[in-house]
Amino acid sequence: MENTALERGTEWLARGGLRPTRQRLSLASLLVGDGLNRHVTAESLFALSVESGDRVSLATVYNTLRAFCEAGLMNEVVVDGSKSYFDTRMDDHPHFYWEDTAELTDAPKDQLEISGLPDAPEGTEISRVDVVIRLKPIKLTVTAG
């Protein structure tokens, strides 16, 4: 693993107050090692770890992603009841979900306007608002001439 990726991963874990175990450091380096933000599923991060030669079980990947979220290092974006993505970009921003490729990408934040939200029920507060815009390809019809 490249030194810069390890350094970034170590700093990222420290920001969340997490101890840099071998598994956490390996996954953190894959997530933030190049300085870019990522949208990953547990399965896609597991595949990346296998490609990089790390031995991290899928269960460990799930548990580690949850720990990263609890530490405030990532957000979980639920696309539907069975599909979650984990986002390293922590500012409030909308997402595009590409139905044909099952990919989650950032949508332009400056083009979204939310004019109001309902009041939170008594005894609660709004912690965040997730906006996922689902996209599908336009089916072109061909007419015979």
Coordinates of N, CA and C in Angstrom, one line a residue:
M1 N 0.9 -1.2 0.0 CA 0.0 0.0 0.0 C 0.9 1.2 0.0
E2 N 0.5 2.2 -0.8 CA 1.3 3.4 -0.9 C 1.3 4.2 0.4
N3 N 2.5 4.9 0.7 CA 2.6 5.6 2.0 C 1.6 6.8 2.1
T4 N 1.4 7.5 1.0 CA 0.4 8.6 1.0 C -1.0 8.1 1.4
A5 N -1.4 7.0 0.8 CA -2.7 6.4 1.1 C -2.8 6.0 2.6
L6 N -1.7 5.4 3.1 CA -1.7 5.0 4.5 C -1.8 6.2 5.4
E7 N -1.0 7.3 5.0 CA -1.1 8.5 5.8 C -2.5 9.1 5.8
R8 N -3.1 9.2 4.7 CA -4.4 9.7 4.6 C -5.4 8.9 5.4
G9 N -5.3 7.6 5.2 CA -6.2 6.7 6.0 C -6.0 6.8 7.5
T10 N -4.7 6.9 7.9 CA -4.4 7.1 9.4 C -5.0 8.4 9.9
E11 N -4.8 9.5 9.1 CA -5.4 10.8 9.5 C -6.9 10.8 9.6
W12 N -7.5 10.1 8.6 CA -9.0 10.1 8.5 C -9.5 9.3 9.8
L13 N -8.9 8.2 10.1 CA -9.3 7.4 11.3 C -9.2 8.3 12.5
A14 N -8.0 9.0 12.6 CA -7.8 9.8 13.8 C -8.9 10.9 13.9
R15 N -9.3 11.5 12.8 CA -10.4 12.5 12.9 C -11.7 11.9 13.5
G16 N -11.9 10.7 13.2 CA -13.1 10.0 13.8 C -12.9 9.4 15.2
G17 N -11.6 9.6 15.7 CA -11.3 9.0 17.0 C -11.3 7.5 17.0
L18 N -11.0 6.9 15.8 CA -10.9 5.4 15.7 C -9.5 4.9 15.8
R19 N -9.3 3.8 16.5 CA -8.0 3.2 16.6 C -7.7 2.6 15.2
P20 N -6.4 2.8 14.7 CA -6.1 2.3 13.4 C -5.7 0.8 13.4
T21 N -6.7 -0.1 13.5 CA -6.4 -1.5 13.4 C -6.0 -1.8 11.9
R22 N -5.5 -3.0 11.7 CA -5.0 -3.4 10.4 C -6.2 -3.3 9.4
Q23 N -7.3 -3.8 9.8 CA -8.5 -3.8 8.9 C -9.0 -2.4 8.6
R24 N -9.1 -1.6 9.7 CA -9.6 -0.3 9.5 C -8.7 0.5 8.6
L25 N -7.4 0.4 8.8 CA -6.4 1.2 8.1 C -6.4 0.7 6.6
S26 N -6.6 -0.6 6.4 CA -6.6 -1.1 5.0 C -7.9 -0.5 4.3
L27 N -9.0 -0.5 4.9 CA -10.2 -0.1 4.3 C -10.2 1.5 4.2
A28 N -9.8 2.2 5.2 CA -9.7 3.6 5.1 C -8.8 4.1 4.0
S29 N -7.7 3.4 3.8 CA -6.7 3.7 2.7 C -7.4 3.6 1.4
L30 N -8.2 2.5 1.2 CA -8.9 2.3 0.0 C -10.0 3.4 -0.3
L31 N -10.6 3.8 0.8 CA -11.7 4.8 0.7 C -11.2 6.2 0.5
V32 N -10.1 6.7 1.2 CA -9.7 8.1 1.1 C -8.2 8.2 0.7
G33 N -7.6 7.1 0.4 CA -6.1 7.2 0.2 C -5.7 8.0 -1.0
D34 N -6.6 8.2 -2.0 CA -6.2 9.1 -3.1 C -6.8 10.5 -3.0
G35 N -7.4 10.8 -1.9 CA -8.0 12.1 -1.7 C -9.3 12.4 -2.3
L36 N -9.9 11.4 -3.0 CA -11.1 11.6 -3.7 C -12.3 11.0 -2.9
N37 N -13.5 11.5 -3.1 CA -14.6 11.0 -2.4 C -15.1 9.8 -3.1
R38 N -15.8 8.9 -2.3 CA -16.2 7.6 -2.8 C -17.7 7.3 -2.4
H39 N -18.4 6.6 -3.2 CA -19.7 6.0 -2.9 C -19.4 4.5 -3.1
V40 N -19.5 3.8 -2.0 CA -19.3 2.3 -2.1 C -20.4 1.6 -1.4
T41 N -20.6 0.3 -1.9 CA -21.4 -0.6 -1.1 C -20.4 -1.5 -0.3
A42 N -20.9 -2.2 0.6 CA -20.0 -3.1 1.4 C -19.4 -4.1 0.4
E43 N -20.2 -4.6 -0.6 CA -19.7 -5.6 -1.5 C -18.6 -5.0 -2.4
S44 N -18.8 -3.7 -2.9 CA -17.8 -3.1 -3.8 C -16.5 -2.9 -3.0
L45 N -16.6 -2.4 -1.8 CA -15.4 -2.2 -1.0 C -14.7 -3.5 -0.7
F46 N -15.4 -4.6 -0.4 CA -14.9 -5.9 -0.2 C -14.1 -6.3 -1.5
A47 N -14.7 -6.1 -2.6 CA -14.0 -6.5 -3.9 C -12.7 -5.7 -4.1
L48 N -12.8 -4.4 -3.8 CA -11.5 -3.6 -3.8 C -10.5 -4.1 -2.9
S49 N -10.9 -4.6 -1.7 CA -9.9 -5.1 -0.7 C -9.3 -6.4 -1.2
V50 N -10.1 -7.2 -1.9 CA -9.6 -8.5 -2.4 C -8.6 -8.2 -3.5
E51 N -8.9 -7.2 -4.4 CA -8.0 -6.8 -5.5 C -6.7 -6.3 -5.0
S52 N -6.7 -5.6 -3.9 CA -5.5 -5.0 -3.3 C -4.7 -6.0 -2.5
G53 N -5.2 -7.2 -2.4 CA -4.5 -8.3 -1.7 C -4.7 -8.4 -0.2
D54 N -5.6 -7.6 0.3 CA -5.9 -7.6 1.7 C -6.9 -8.7 2.1
R55 N -6.7 -9.3 3.3 CA -7.6 -10.3 3.7 C -8.6 -9.7 4.8
V56 N -9.7 -9.3 4.3 CA -10.7 -8.7 5.1 C -12.0 -9.4 4.7
S57 N -12.7 -9.9 5.7 CA -14.0 -10.6 5.4 C -15.1 -9.6 5.1
L58 N -16.1 -10.1 4.4 CA -17.2 -9.2 4.1 C -17.9 -8.7 5.4
A59 N -18.0 -9.6 6.4 CA -18.6 -9.2 7.6 C -17.8 -8.0 8.3
T60 N -16.5 -8.1 8.2 CA -15.6 -7.1 8.7 C -15.8 -5.8 8.0
V61 N -16.0 -5.9 6.7 CA -16.2 -4.7 5.9 C -17.5 -4.0 6.3
Y62 N -18.6 -4.8 6.5 CA -19.9 -4.2 6.9 C -19.7 -3.6 8.3
N63 N -19.1 -4.3 9.2 CA -18.9 -3.7 10.6 C -18.0 -2.5 10.6
T64 N -17.0 -2.5 9.8 CA -16.1 -1.3 9.7 C -16.8 -0.1 9.1
L65 N -17.6 -0.3 8.0 CA -18.4 0.8 7.4 C -19.3 1.4 8.4
R66 N -20.0 0.6 9.2 CA -20.9 1.0 10.3 C -20.1 1.9 11.3
A67 N -18.9 1.4 11.7 CA -18.1 2.1 12.6 C -17.7 3.5 12.1
F68 N -17.3 3.5 10.8 CA -16.9 4.8 10.1 C -18.1 5.7 10.2
C69 N -19.3 5.2 9.9 CA -20.5 6.1 10.0 C -20.7 6.6 11.4
E70 N -20.7 5.7 12.4 CA -20.9 6.1 13.8 C -19.8 7.2 14.2
A71 N -18.6 7.1 13.7 CA -17.6 8.0 14.0 C -17.7 9.4 13.3
G72 N -18.7 9.5 12.4 CA -18.9 10.7 11.6 C -18.0 10.9 10.5
L73 N -17.4 9.8 10.0 CA -16.5 9.8 8.8 C -17.2 9.6 7.5
M74 N -18.3 9.0 7.5 CA -19.1 8.7 6.3 C -20.6 8.8 6.6
N75 N -21.4 8.9 5.5 CA -22.8 8.8 5.6 C -23.3 7.6 4.9
E76 N -24.3 6.9 5.4 CA -25.0 5.9 4.7 C -26.1 6.4 3.9
V77 N -26.2 6.1 2.7 CA -27.3 6.6 1.8 C -28.1 5.3 1.4
V78 N -29.3 5.2 1.9 CA -30.1 4.1 1.6 C -30.9 4.4 0.3
V79 N -30.7 3.5 -0.7 CA -31.3 3.8 -2.0 C -32.7 3.1 -2.1
D80 N -32.8 1.9 -1.5 CA -34.0 1.2 -1.3 C -33.8 0.3 -0.1
G81 N -34.8 -0.4 0.3 CA -34.7 -1.1 1.6 C -33.6 -2.1 1.7
S82 N -33.0 -2.6 0.5 CA -32.0 -3.6 0.6 C -30.6 -3.1 0.1
K83 N -30.6 -1.8 -0.4 CA -29.3 -1.3 -1.0 C -28.8 -0.1 -0.3
S84 N -27.7 -0.2 0.3 CA -27.0 1.0 1.0 C -25.7 1.3 0.3
Y85 N -25.5 2.6 0.2 CA -24.2 3.1 -0.2 C -23.6 3.9 0.9
F86 N -22.3 3.9 0.9 CA -21.5 4.7 2.0 C -20.7 5.7 1.3
D87 N -20.9 7.0 1.7 CA -20.4 8.2 1.1 C -19.3 8.8 2.0
T88 N -18.1 9.1 1.4 CA -17.1 9.7 2.2 C -17.2 11.2 2.2
R89 N -18.1 11.8 1.3 CA -18.3 13.2 1.2 C -19.3 13.6 2.3
M90 N -18.9 14.4 3.3 CA -19.8 14.7 4.4 C -20.6 15.9 4.4
D91 N -20.5 16.8 3.4 CA -21.4 18.0 3.4 C -22.7 17.5 2.8
D92 N -23.8 18.3 3.1 CA -25.1 18.0 2.6 C -25.1 18.2 1.1
H93 N -25.5 17.1 0.4 CA -25.6 17.2 -1.1 C -26.5 16.1 -1.6
P94 N -27.1 16.3 -2.7 CA -28.0 15.3 -3.3 C -27.2 14.3 -4.1
H95 N -27.9 13.2 -4.4 CA -27.3 12.1 -5.2 C -28.2 11.7 -6.4
F96 N -27.5 11.3 -7.5 CA -28.2 10.6 -8.6 C -28.0 9.1 -8.3
Y97 N -29.1 8.3 -8.5 CA -28.9 6.9 -8.5 C -29.3 6.4 -9.9
W98 N -28.3 5.8 -10.5 CA -28.5 5.3 -11.9 C -29.1 3.9 -11.9
E99 N -30.4 3.8 -12.2 CA -31.0 2.5 -12.0 C -30.5 1.4 -13.0
D100 N -30.0 1.8 -14.1 CA -29.5 0.8 -15.1 C -28.1 0.3 -14.7
T101 N -27.3 1.0 -13.9 CA -26.0 0.5 -13.5 C -25.8 0.4 -12.0
A102 N -26.9 0.7 -11.3 CA -26.9 0.7 -9.8 C -25.7 1.5 -9.2
E103 N -25.4 2.6 -9.8 CA -24.3 3.5 -9.4 C -24.9 4.7 -8.7
L104 N -24.2 5.2 -7.6 CA -24.6 6.4 -6.9 C -23.5 7.4 -7.2
T105 N -24.0 8.6 -7.6 CA -23.0 9.7 -7.9 C -23.6 11.0 -7.2
D106 N -22.7 11.9 -7.0 CA -23.1 13.2 -6.5 C -23.9 14.0 -7.6
A107 N -25.0 14.6 -7.2 CA -25.7 15.5 -8.1 C -25.3 17.0 -7.7
P108 N -25.5 17.9 -8.7 CA -25.2 19.3 -8.4 C -25.9 19.9 -7.3
K109 N -25.2 20.2 -6.2 CA -25.8 20.8 -5.0 C -26.5 22.1 -5.3
D110 N -25.8 22.9 -6.1 CA -26.3 24.3 -6.4 C -27.6 24.3 -7.2
Q111 N -28.0 23.2 -7.8 CA -29.3 23.1 -8.6 C -30.5 22.6 -7.8
L112 N -30.3 22.3 -6.5 CA -31.3 21.8 -5.7 C -31.9 22.8 -4.8
E113 N -33.2 23.0 -4.7 CA -33.8 23.9 -3.8 C -34.8 23.2 -3.0
I114 N -34.7 23.3 -1.7 CA -35.7 22.7 -0.8 C -36.3 23.9 -0.1
S115 N -37.5 24.2 -0.3 CA -38.1 25.4 0.3 C -38.6 25.2 1.7
G116 N -38.8 24.0 2.1 CA -39.3 23.8 3.5 C -39.3 22.3 3.8
L117 N -39.3 22.0 5.1 CA -39.4 20.7 5.6 C -40.6 20.6 6.6
P118 N -41.2 19.5 6.7 CA -42.2 19.4 7.7 C -41.6 19.5 9.1
D119 N -42.4 19.9 10.1 CA -41.9 19.9 11.5 C -41.7 18.5 11.9
A120 N -40.6 18.3 12.7 CA -40.3 17.0 13.3 C -41.3 16.7 14.4
P121 N -41.6 15.5 14.5 CA -42.6 15.1 15.6 C -42.0 15.5 17.0
E122 N -42.8 15.7 17.9 CA -42.4 16.2 19.2 C -41.4 15.2 19.8
G123 N -40.4 15.8 20.4 CA -39.3 15.0 21.0 C -38.2 14.5 20.1
T124 N -38.3 15.0 18.8 CA -37.3 14.6 17.8 C -36.8 15.8 17.1
E125 N -35.7 15.6 16.4 CA -35.1 16.7 15.6 C -34.6 16.1 14.3
I126 N -34.6 16.9 13.2 CA -34.2 16.4 11.9 C -32.6 16.3 12.0
S127 N -32.1 15.1 11.7 CA -30.6 15.0 11.8 C -30.0 15.3 10.4
R128 N -30.7 14.9 9.3 CA -30.2 15.2 8.0 C -31.3 14.8 7.0
V129 N -31.2 15.4 5.8 CA -32.2 15.1 4.7 C -31.4 14.4 3.6
D130 N -31.8 13.3 3.2 CA -31.1 12.6 2.0 C -32.0 12.8 0.8
V131 N -31.4 13.3 -0.3 CA -32.1 13.4 -1.5 C -31.5 12.5 -2.5
V132 N -32.2 11.5 -3.0 CA -31.7 10.6 -4.0 C -32.6 10.7 -5.2
I133 N -32.1 11.1 -6.3 CA -32.8 11.3 -7.6 C -32.5 10.1 -8.4
R134 N -33.6 9.3 -8.7 CA -33.4 8.1 -9.4 C -33.5 8.4 -10.9
L135 N -32.5 7.8 -11.7 CA -32.4 8.1 -13.1 C -32.6 6.7 -13.9
K136 N -33.2 6.8 -15.0 CA -33.2 5.6 -15.9 C -33.1 6.1 -17.3
P137 N -32.5 5.3 -18.2 CA -32.3 5.7 -19.6 C -33.7 5.9 -20.3
I138 N -33.7 6.9 -21.2 CA -34.8 7.1 -22.0 C -34.9 6.1 -23.1
K139 N -36.0 5.4 -23.2 CA -36.2 4.4 -24.2 C -36.6 5.1 -25.5
L140 N -35.7 5.0 -26.5 CA -36.0 5.6 -27.8 C -36.8 4.6 -28.6
T141 N -37.8 5.1 -29.2 CA -38.6 4.3 -30.1 C -38.2 4.6 -31.6
V142 N -38.0 3.5 -32.3 CA -37.6 3.6 -33.7 C -38.8 3.3 -34.5
T143 N -39.1 4.3 -35.4 CA -40.3 4.1 -36.3 C -39.8 3.7 -37.7
A144 N -40.5 2.7 -38.2 CA -40.1 2.3 -39.6 C -40.7 3.3 -40.6
G145 N -39.9 3.6 -41.6 CA -40.4 4.6 -42.5 C -40.6 4.2 -43.9

